[in-house]
Amino acid sequence: IVLTMVVYKVESFITQAFSIRRFRWLTKLGATIVILAVLSGLVMAAVASGRDLVHRFPDYRDKITTVLHGSTELQSALGWLRAKGVLAPTWSPPMGGLGRGIFEGTAALLGNAVLIVICTGFMVFSSSKFTGLVQEMNEKIGGYVIIKTLMCLLTGAIIAVECRIFGIDFAIFWGL
């Protein structure tokens, strides 16, 4: 519903900018394409960031393992947890399952994204009764949704830039 409200807000901007009042389906289609393009760009940035993370994962795994085995405080804490029966005697960080978890999460995310796009399409191009309801909601809380969306995008961009400035790895990932 929120995505539908954003599409309607973008549609109103397109209608005002190009003075198109006759072909409502065309402005709805244009707004939907704009929103999908922005979301696709964000997904592509996340995929590029994830690809970089996967390529550099062995280096980080080695660093984490070195830190875990090299820290006497951590080793004593792990020994205490083993003695109390909280950890198995040969506990090691669960790095192997991380790849499977990422793959399963990505598959679920893509499935949900397709479902959201389909549902949003039905809501945007649905009957006038439902459209009137969404437009009424949009008038009442549309400004909040737009401001919140823009603030989130701005916050993410600022975080990505700051991470890049300070040399933190995966700046785009943290910004997203």
C-alpha positions as semicolon CSV with decimal commas, in nm:
position;residue;x (nm);y (nm);z (nm)
1;I;0,000;0,000;0,000
2;V;0,285;0,237;0,082
3;L;0,451;0,162;-0,251
4;T;0,120;0,229;-0,425
5;M;0,097;0,562;-0,245
6;V;0,448;0,651;-0,363
7;V;0,351;0,558;-0,720
8;Y;0,046;0,786;-0,696
9;K;0,261;1,070;-0,562
10;V;0,510;1,029;-0,848
11;E;0,216;1,009;-1,089
12;S;0,084;1,342;-0,963
13;F;0,429;1,497;-1,016
14;I;0,439;1,359;-1,372
15;T;0,085;1,482;-1,441
16;Q;0,170;1,832;-1,318
17;A;0,508;1,847;-1,493
18;F;0,382;1,736;-1,836
19;S;0,020;1,854;-1,810
20;I;-0,112;1,510;-1,897
21;R;-0,466;1,471;-1,773
22;R;-0,626;1,259;-2,041
23;F;-0,418;0,941;-2,035
24;R;-0,414;0,843;-1,667
25;W;-0,292;0,491;-1,746
26;L;0,013;0,641;-1,918
27;T;0,108;0,851;-1,616
28;K;0,050;0,554;-1,385
29;L;0,270;0,340;-1,607
30;G;0,538;0,610;-1,615
31;A;0,532;0,648;-1,237
32;T;0,552;0,273;-1,190
33;I;0,849;0,254;-1,426
34;V;1,026;0,537;-1,240
35;I;0,973;0,366;-0,904
36;L;1,085;0,028;-1,042
37;A;1,393;0,191;-1,196
38;V;1,490;0,345;-0,862
39;L;1,433;0,017;-0,680
40;S;1,627;-0,172;-0,950
41;G;1,917;0,069;-0,908
42;L;1,916;0,009;-0,533
43;V;1,905;-0,368;-0,588
44;M;2,190;-0,350;-0,838
45;A;2,397;-0,152;-0,588
46;A;2,320;-0,412;-0,320
47;V;2,417;-0,696;-0,556
48;A;2,745;-0,525;-0,646
49;S;2,815;-0,470;-0,278
50;G;2,726;-0,831;-0,198
51;R;2,949;-0,957;-0,478
52;D;3,238;-0,756;-0,335
53;L;3,163;-0,895;0,009
54;V;3,160;-1,254;-0,121
55;H;3,492;-1,206;-0,303
56;R;3,656;-1,062;0,006
57;F;3,491;-1,301;0,252
58;P;3,789;-1,542;0,276
59;D;4,014;-1,255;0,387
60;Y;3,767;-1,151;0,656
61;R;3,716;-1,512;0,765
62;D;4,091;-1,549;0,812
63;K;4,108;-1,221;1,007
64;I;3,817;-1,322;1,230
65;T;3,970;-1,665;1,294
66;T;4,306;-1,505;1,377
67;V;4,142;-1,263;1,619
68;L;3,934;-1,538;1,780
69;H;4,235;-1,765;1,830
70;G;4,478;-1,488;1,916
71;S;4,281;-1,317;2,192
72;T;4,358;-1,458;2,536
73;E;4,053;-1,285;2,686
74;L;3,825;-1,436;2,425
75;Q;3,983;-1,779;2,467
76;S;3,934;-1,765;2,843
77;A;3,570;-1,658;2,794
78;L;3,516;-1,945;2,548
79;G;3,683;-2,183;2,797
80;W;3,449;-2,065;3,071
81;L;3,147;-2,113;2,842
82;R;3,268;-2,465;2,753
83;A;3,320;-2,548;3,121
84;K;2,965;-2,436;3,199
85;G;2,830;-2,649;2,913
86;V;2,706;-2,356;2,706
87;L;2,935;-2,432;2,410
88;A;3,039;-2,763;2,262
89;P;3,400;-2,856;2,337
90;T;3,513;-2,783;1,980
91;W;3,304;-2,477;1,902
92;S;3,413;-2,267;1,605
93;P;3,248;-1,967;1,441
94;P;2,964;-2,071;1,205
95;M;3,122;-1,941;0,884
96;G;3,014;-2,234;0,662
97;G;2,642;-2,176;0,703
98;L;2,673;-1,807;0,623
99;G;2,681;-1,864;0,246
100;R;2,374;-2,088;0,257
101;G;2,192;-1,834;0,473
102;I;2,275;-1,551;0,235
103;F;2,157;-1,757;-0,064
104;E;1,829;-1,856;0,105
105;G;1,768;-1,499;0,220
106;T;1,834;-1,364;-0,128
107;A;1,596;-1,614;-0,287
108;A;1,322;-1,524;-0,037
109;L;1,386;-1,154;-0,093
110;L;1,357;-1,187;-0,471
111;G;1,036;-1,390;-0,439
112;N;0,884;-1,129;-0,211
113;A;0,999;-0,847;-0,439
114;V;0,823;-1,004;-0,739
115;L;0,507;-1,052;-0,532
116;I;0,519;-0,690;-0,414
117;V;0,560;-0,561;-0,771
118;I;0,263;-0,768;-0,889
119;C;0,040;-0,659;-0,600
120;T;0,142;-0,296;-0,646
121;G;0,058;-0,321;-1,015
122;F;-0,287;-0,451;-0,933
123;M;-0,343;-0,174;-0,680
124;V;-0,220;0,102;-0,910
125;F;-0,428;-0,009;-1,209
126;S;-0,733;-0,126;-1,013
127;S;-1,089;0,002;-0,999
128;S;-1,176;0,363;-0,933
129;K;-1,329;0,277;-0,593
130;F;-0,998;0,139;-0,466
131;T;-0,807;0,417;-0,640
132;G;-1,021;0,672;-0,456
133;L;-0,938;0,505;-0,125
134;V;-0,565;0,508;-0,197
135;Q;-0,582;0,870;-0,312
136;E;-0,762;0,966;0,007
137;M;-0,494;0,790;0,212
138;N;-0,232;0,958;-0,002
139;E;-0,378;1,302;0,068
140;K;-0,378;1,237;0,442
141;I;-0,044;1,068;0,491
142;G;0,125;1,097;0,150
143;G;0,342;1,390;0,256
144;Y;0,473;1,193;0,551
145;V;0,555;0,893;0,331
146;I;0,739;1,109;0,077
147;I;0,938;1,296;0,344
148;K;1,022;0,970;0,522
149;T;1,134;0,810;0,194
150;L;1,352;1,108;0,102
151;M;1,504;1,125;0,451
152;C;1,589;0,753;0,438
153;L;1,751;0,793;0,096
154;L;1,944;1,099;0,215
155;T;2,058;0,921;0,532
156;G;2,178;0,621;0,331
157;A;2,365;0,845;0,087
158;I;2,534;1,035;0,371
159;I;2,636;0,709;0,542
160;A;2,778;0,573;0,216
161;V;2,977;0,891;0,153
162;E;3,109;0,901;0,510
163;C;3,211;0,536;0,494
164;R;3,392;0,604;0,165
165;I;3,567;0,910;0,312
166;F;3,687;0,718;0,619
167;G;3,793;0,417;0,412
168;I;3,540;0,174;0,558
169;D;3,491;-0,131;0,339
170;F;3,156;-0,187;0,167
171;A;3,041;0,175;0,186
172;I;2,748;0,119;-0,049
173;F;2,637;-0,181;0,156
174;W;2,633;0,025;0,476
175;G;2,453;0,309;0,297
176;L;2,185;0,075;0,173
